[in-house]
Tab-separated table of C-alpha atoms in Angstrom:
chain	number	residue	atom	x	y	z
A	1	UNK	CA	-12.586	-15.398	0.535
A	2	UNK	CA	-13.619	-11.991	1.575
A	3	UNK	CA	-11.894	-8.814	0.075
A	4	UNK	CA	-12.648	-5.536	1.585
A	5	UNK	CA	-12.526	-2.480	-0.168
A	6	UNK	CA	-9.399	-1.047	1.772
A	7	UNK	CA	-7.404	-3.611	0.513
A	8	UNK	CA	-7.498	-3.283	-3.259
A	9	UNK	CA	-4.029	-3.821	-4.067
A	10	UNK	CA	-4.163	-7.181	-2.273
A	11	UNK	CA	-6.190	-8.853	-5.165
A	12	UNK	CA	-5.440	-12.357	-6.254
A	13	UNK	CA	-6.143	-12.448	-9.992
A	14	UNK	CA	-6.024	-15.908	-10.414
A	15	UNK	CA	-7.900	-16.657	-7.758
A	16	UNK	CA	-10.711	-14.008	-8.254
A	17	UNK	CA	-11.048	-15.458	-11.737
A	18	UNK	CA	-11.171	-18.966	-10.916
A	19	UNK	CA	-14.152	-17.761	-8.706
A	20	UNK	CA	-15.760	-16.143	-11.375
A	21	UNK	CA	-15.859	-18.755	-13.448
A	22	UNK	CA	-17.824	-20.963	-10.856
A	23	UNK	CA	-20.137	-18.058	-10.646
A	24	UNK	CA	-20.591	-17.802	-14.667
A	25	UNK	CA	-21.168	-21.758	-14.624
A	26	UNK	CA	-23.779	-21.697	-11.945
A	27	UNK	CA	-25.652	-18.522	-13.588
A	28	UNK	CA	-25.718	-20.408	-17.102
A	29	UNK	CA	-27.227	-23.887	-15.804
A	30	UNK	CA	-30.527	-22.925	-17.256
A	31	UNK	CA	-28.780	-21.886	-20.611
A	32	UNK	CA	-28.815	-18.145	-20.225
A	33	UNK	CA	-25.567	-16.020	-20.669
A	34	UNK	CA	-23.704	-14.616	-17.555
A	35	UNK	CA	-20.900	-12.771	-17.295
A	36	UNK	CA	-19.027	-11.129	-13.823
A	37	UNK	CA	-17.476	-7.778	-13.510
A	38	UNK	CA	-15.337	-6.481	-10.568
A	39	UNK	CA	-14.319	-2.821	-10.697
A	40	UNK	CA	-12.189	-1.362	-8.310
A	41	UNK	CA	-11.054	2.522	-7.909
A	42	UNK	CA	-8.220	4.128	-5.475
A	43	UNK	CA	-7.069	7.247	-5.329
A	44	UNK	CA	-4.917	9.350	-2.669
A	45	UNK	CA	-3.929	13.093	-2.855
A	46	UNK	CA	-1.819	15.669	-0.894
A	47	UNK	CA	-2.325	19.239	-1.463
A	48	UNK	CA	0.360	22.161	0.258
A	49	UNK	CA	0.532	25.891	-0.021
A	50	UNK	CA	1.841	28.548	2.748
A	51	UNK	CA	-1.708	28.247	4.745
A	52	UNK	CA	-2.575	24.654	4.933
A	53	UNK	CA	-1.986	21.011	3.806
A	54	UNK	CA	-4.829	18.616	2.551
A	55	UNK	CA	-4.747	14.644	2.288
A	56	UNK	CA	-7.549	13.027	0.883
A	57	UNK	CA	-8.285	9.364	-0.133
A	58	UNK	CA	-10.898	7.239	-1.557
A	59	UNK	CA	-11.540	3.614	-2.822
A	60	UNK	CA	-14.203	1.784	-4.210
A	61	UNK	CA	-14.504	-1.884	-4.907
A	62	UNK	CA	-17.389	-4.030	-6.191
A	63	UNK	CA	-18.894	-6.956	-8.377
A	64	UNK	CA	-21.388	-7.024	-10.863
A	65	UNK	CA	-23.042	-10.317	-11.675
A	66	UNK	CA	-25.197	-10.410	-15.018
A	67	UNK	CA	-27.517	-12.638	-16.788
A	68	UNK	CA	-29.508	-12.377	-20.155
A	69	UNK	CA	-32.624	-14.455	-19.884
A	70	UNK	CA	-33.412	-13.807	-23.610
A	71	UNK	CA	-35.273	-10.574	-22.847
A	72	UNK	CA	-33.344	-8.207	-20.459
A	73	UNK	CA	-30.143	-8.372	-18.357
A	74	UNK	CA	-30.729	-9.080	-14.706
A	75	UNK	CA	-28.162	-7.617	-12.479
A	76	UNK	CA	-26.979	-8.098	-8.991
A	77	UNK	CA	-23.882	-6.245	-7.226
A	78	UNK	CA	-22.242	-6.293	-3.928
A	79	UNK	CA	-19.760	-4.271	-2.548
A	80	UNK	CA	-16.242	-5.827	-1.690
A	81	UNK	CA	-15.871	-9.454	-2.971
A	82	UNK	CA	-17.694	-11.864	-0.264
A	83	UNK	CA	-17.513	-15.298	-1.997
A	84	UNK	CA	-20.845	-16.468	0.017
A	85	UNK	CA	-22.532	-13.865	-1.132
A	86	UNK	CA	-21.660	-13.993	-4.368
A	87	UNK	CA	-22.487	-17.808	-4.462
A	88	UNK	CA	-25.906	-16.736	-2.950
A	89	UNK	CA	-26.606	-14.129	-5.886
A	90	UNK	CA	-25.167	-16.953	-8.353
A	91	UNK	CA	-27.670	-19.325	-7.248
A	92	UNK	CA	-30.729	-16.746	-7.387
A	93	UNK	CA	-29.758	-15.777	-11.300
A	94	UNK	CA	-29.026	-19.197	-12.239
A	95	UNK	CA	-32.559	-20.002	-11.446
A	96	UNK	CA	-34.123	-17.686	-14.092
A	97	UNK	CA	-35.840	-19.490	-17.028
A	98	UNK	CA	-34.723	-18.593	-20.525
A	99	UNK	CA	-37.231	-16.871	-22.483
A	100	UNK	CA	-35.587	-17.154	-26.083
A	101	UNK	CA	-37.333	-14.056	-27.128
A	102	UNK	CA	-34.132	-12.210	-28.229
A	103	UNK	CA	-31.187	-14.065	-30.037
A	104	UNK	CA	-28.089	-12.946	-28.178
A	105	UNK	CA	-24.725	-13.118	-30.021
A	106	UNK	CA	-21.270	-13.245	-28.565
A	107	UNK	CA	-17.665	-13.725	-29.341
A	108	UNK	CA	-16.806	-17.504	-28.614
A	109	UNK	CA	-13.479	-16.904	-28.987
A	110	UNK	CA	-11.438	-17.908	-25.788
A	111	UNK	CA	-9.044	-15.417	-24.457
A	112	UNK	CA	-7.317	-14.943	-21.010
A	113	UNK	CA	-5.264	-11.789	-20.595
A	114	UNK	CA	-3.936	-9.952	-18.043
A	115	UNK	CA	-2.345	-6.146	-18.181
A	116	UNK	CA	-0.819	-4.212	-15.586
A	117	UNK	CA	0.822	-0.639	-15.400
A	118	UNK	CA	3.303	-0.404	-13.061
A	119	UNK	CA	6.302	2.253	-12.339
A	120	UNK	CA	9.724	1.654	-11.017
A	121	UNK	CA	8.460	2.633	-7.740
A	122	UNK	CA	5.080	1.349	-6.207
A	123	UNK	CA	3.577	4.305	-4.512
A	124	UNK	CA	1.355	1.853	-2.423
A	125	UNK	CA	4.849	0.607	-0.503
A	126	UNK	CA	5.914	4.354	0.228
A	127	UNK	CA	4.687	5.334	3.847
A	128	UNK	CA	2.292	8.583	3.818
A	129	UNK	CA	4.629	10.273	6.443
A	130	UNK	CA	7.203	10.407	3.507
A	131	UNK	CA	4.627	11.649	1.344
A	132	UNK	CA	3.452	14.684	3.280
A	133	UNK	CA	7.406	15.428	3.889
A	134	UNK	CA	8.178	15.063	-0.014
A	135	UNK	CA	5.774	17.599	-0.744
A	136	UNK	CA	5.938	20.106	2.320
A	137	UNK	CA	9.933	20.201	1.494
A	138	UNK	CA	9.287	20.859	-2.294
A	139	UNK	CA	6.481	23.504	-1.237
A	140	UNK	CA	9.373	25.140	0.778
A	141	UNK	CA	12.065	24.918	-1.574
A	142	UNK	CA	9.774	26.759	-4.514
A	143	UNK	CA	8.892	29.523	-2.400
A	144	UNK	CA	12.790	29.999	-0.758
A	145	UNK	CA	14.012	29.732	-4.616
A	146	UNK	CA	13.340	34.026	-5.242
A	147	UNK	CA	11.794	36.451	-3.062
A	148	UNK	CA	9.240	37.181	-5.942
A	149	UNK	CA	7.689	33.701	-5.468
A	150	UNK	CA	5.351	34.952	-2.631
A	151	UNK	CA	3.566	31.527	-2.450
A	152	UNK	CA	3.295	27.932	-4.191
A	153	UNK	CA	0.775	25.159	-4.360
A	154	UNK	CA	2.089	21.583	-4.669
A	155	UNK	CA	-0.381	18.785	-5.451
A	156	UNK	CA	0.577	15.142	-5.539
A	157	UNK	CA	-2.047	12.417	-6.900
A	158	UNK	CA	-1.720	8.703	-6.990
A	159	UNK	CA	-4.335	6.589	-8.650
A	160	UNK	CA	-5.085	2.599	-9.287
A	161	UNK	CA	-7.750	1.571	-11.509
A	162	UNK	CA	-8.351	-2.233	-11.332
A	163	UNK	CA	-10.641	-4.357	-13.759
A	164	UNK	CA	-11.916	-8.379	-13.847
A	165	UNK	CA	-14.354	-9.490	-16.562
A	166	UNK	CA	-15.516	-13.206	-16.735
A	167	UNK	CA	-17.493	-15.058	-18.919
A	168	UNK	CA	-17.662	-18.340	-20.486
A	169	UNK	CA	-15.173	-17.766	-23.110
A	170	UNK	CA	-13.014	-14.649	-21.978
A	171	UNK	CA	-10.971	-14.082	-18.678
A	172	UNK	CA	-9.898	-10.471	-18.561
A	173	UNK	CA	-7.826	-8.157	-16.286
A	174	UNK	CA	-6.009	-5.112	-15.948
A	175	UNK	CA	-4.425	-2.999	-13.301
A	176	UNK	CA	-3.437	0.307	-14.221
A	177	UNK	CA	-1.360	2.749	-11.944
A	178	UNK	CA	-0.310	6.352	-12.130
A	179	UNK	CA	1.188	9.147	-10.295
A	180	UNK	CA	1.218	13.038	-11.068
A	181	UNK	CA	2.739	16.006	-9.461
A	182	UNK	CA	1.977	19.826	-9.932
A	183	UNK	CA	3.957	22.686	-9.144
A	184	UNK	CA	2.218	26.396	-9.598
A	185	UNK	CA	4.422	28.926	-7.923
A	186	UNK	CA	2.746	32.289	-7.623
A	187	UNK	CA	4.860	35.249	-8.473
A	188	UNK	CA	4.798	38.991	-7.619
A	189	UNK	CA	5.059	40.815	-10.961
A	190	UNK	CA	7.414	43.907	-11.558
A	191	UNK	CA	3.806	45.234	-12.025
A	192	UNK	CA	3.017	44.473	-8.180
A	193	UNK	CA	0.023	42.301	-9.574
A	194	UNK	CA	0.137	38.263	-8.580
A	195	UNK	CA	0.994	35.963	-11.677
A	196	UNK	CA	1.388	32.258	-11.642
A	197	UNK	CA	3.208	29.426	-13.184
A	198	UNK	CA	2.213	25.846	-13.596
A	199	UNK	CA	4.281	22.430	-14.360
A	200	UNK	CA	3.119	19.076	-14.028
A	201	UNK	CA	4.656	15.663	-13.996
A	202	UNK	CA	3.355	12.125	-14.754
A	203	UNK	CA	4.930	8.714	-14.183
A	204	UNK	CA	3.273	5.096	-13.555
A	205	UNK	CA	4.962	5.251	-10.256
A	206	UNK	CA	6.306	7.025	-7.159
A	207	UNK	CA	9.378	7.859	-9.126
A	208	UNK	CA	7.437	10.939	-10.313
A	209	UNK	CA	8.767	12.583	-7.280
A	210	UNK	CA	12.422	12.516	-8.603
A	211	UNK	CA	12.643	15.881	-10.220
A	212	UNK	CA	15.845	16.571	-12.035
A	213	UNK	CA	17.812	19.539	-10.904
A	214	UNK	CA	17.204	21.092	-14.522
A	215	UNK	CA	13.788	20.704	-14.408
A	216	UNK	CA	13.308	22.369	-11.097
A	217	UNK	CA	15.364	25.165	-12.420
A	218	UNK	CA	13.643	25.848	-15.633
A	219	UNK	CA	10.643	25.881	-13.493
A	220	UNK	CA	11.858	28.763	-11.397
A	221	UNK	CA	13.495	30.247	-14.362
A	222	UNK	CA	9.945	30.609	-15.922
A	223	UNK	CA	8.399	31.517	-13.084
A	224	UNK	CA	10.450	34.589	-12.825
A	225	UNK	CA	10.215	35.483	-16.594
A	226	UNK	CA	6.719	35.395	-16.208
A	227	UNK	CA	7.056	38.019	-13.470
A	228	UNK	CA	8.957	40.354	-15.517
A	229	UNK	CA	6.568	40.031	-18.599
A	230	UNK	CA	4.543	43.152	-19.731
A	231	UNK	CA	0.741	43.275	-19.798
A	232	UNK	CA	-1.147	42.778	-22.958
A	233	UNK	CA	-3.041	45.616	-23.786
A	234	UNK	CA	-6.438	45.010	-25.321
A	235	UNK	CA	-6.616	46.477	-29.097
A	236	UNK	CA	-3.194	46.312	-29.554
């Protein structure tokens, strides 16, 4: 089994947990406490205004193995999931002698659970080109809504967080997804200074882009109201 960081979404939780249970068994052969933690982060964003557009992405996936030998935690970690490397590290940690210096108490109740937060539309299934087109069209729509709106920045973000934790008694995992859309119109006020309005939308999935007409109209209405608002004079 080998999972590279760029395919975080393809993790098979049951298979990974099975492997981690085997690693724990190997690391505890001398009676030490052991656990394994997988941590994964995947993010993607698009930002657009009248001047330019930027697309950013990042991904991180790693595994940490720990053994408590009676005095301290001994830790080994790798990037990605490589079964042979993990087995080798588990054998290394499993060879540590138990020192009995500190008594380590753990919860021995057995728990196996998985939690997943997913939206109605999986953002990972939507092509990047579709996302870029949506952001570009939304930015143009905001700017073209009124001649007082001289620019607008639209930001789309999506994030995935994955964790798997396994020890002798626990087998826990979760996968949390969220998408965020922000629209910031820049308005030329009646006083000829530039002001801005801000509206954010949040959802577990790509349905965050399904902005209702009433919400869009309210965004524009509030922006224009800001352009007409008088300035607050200090001391009054």
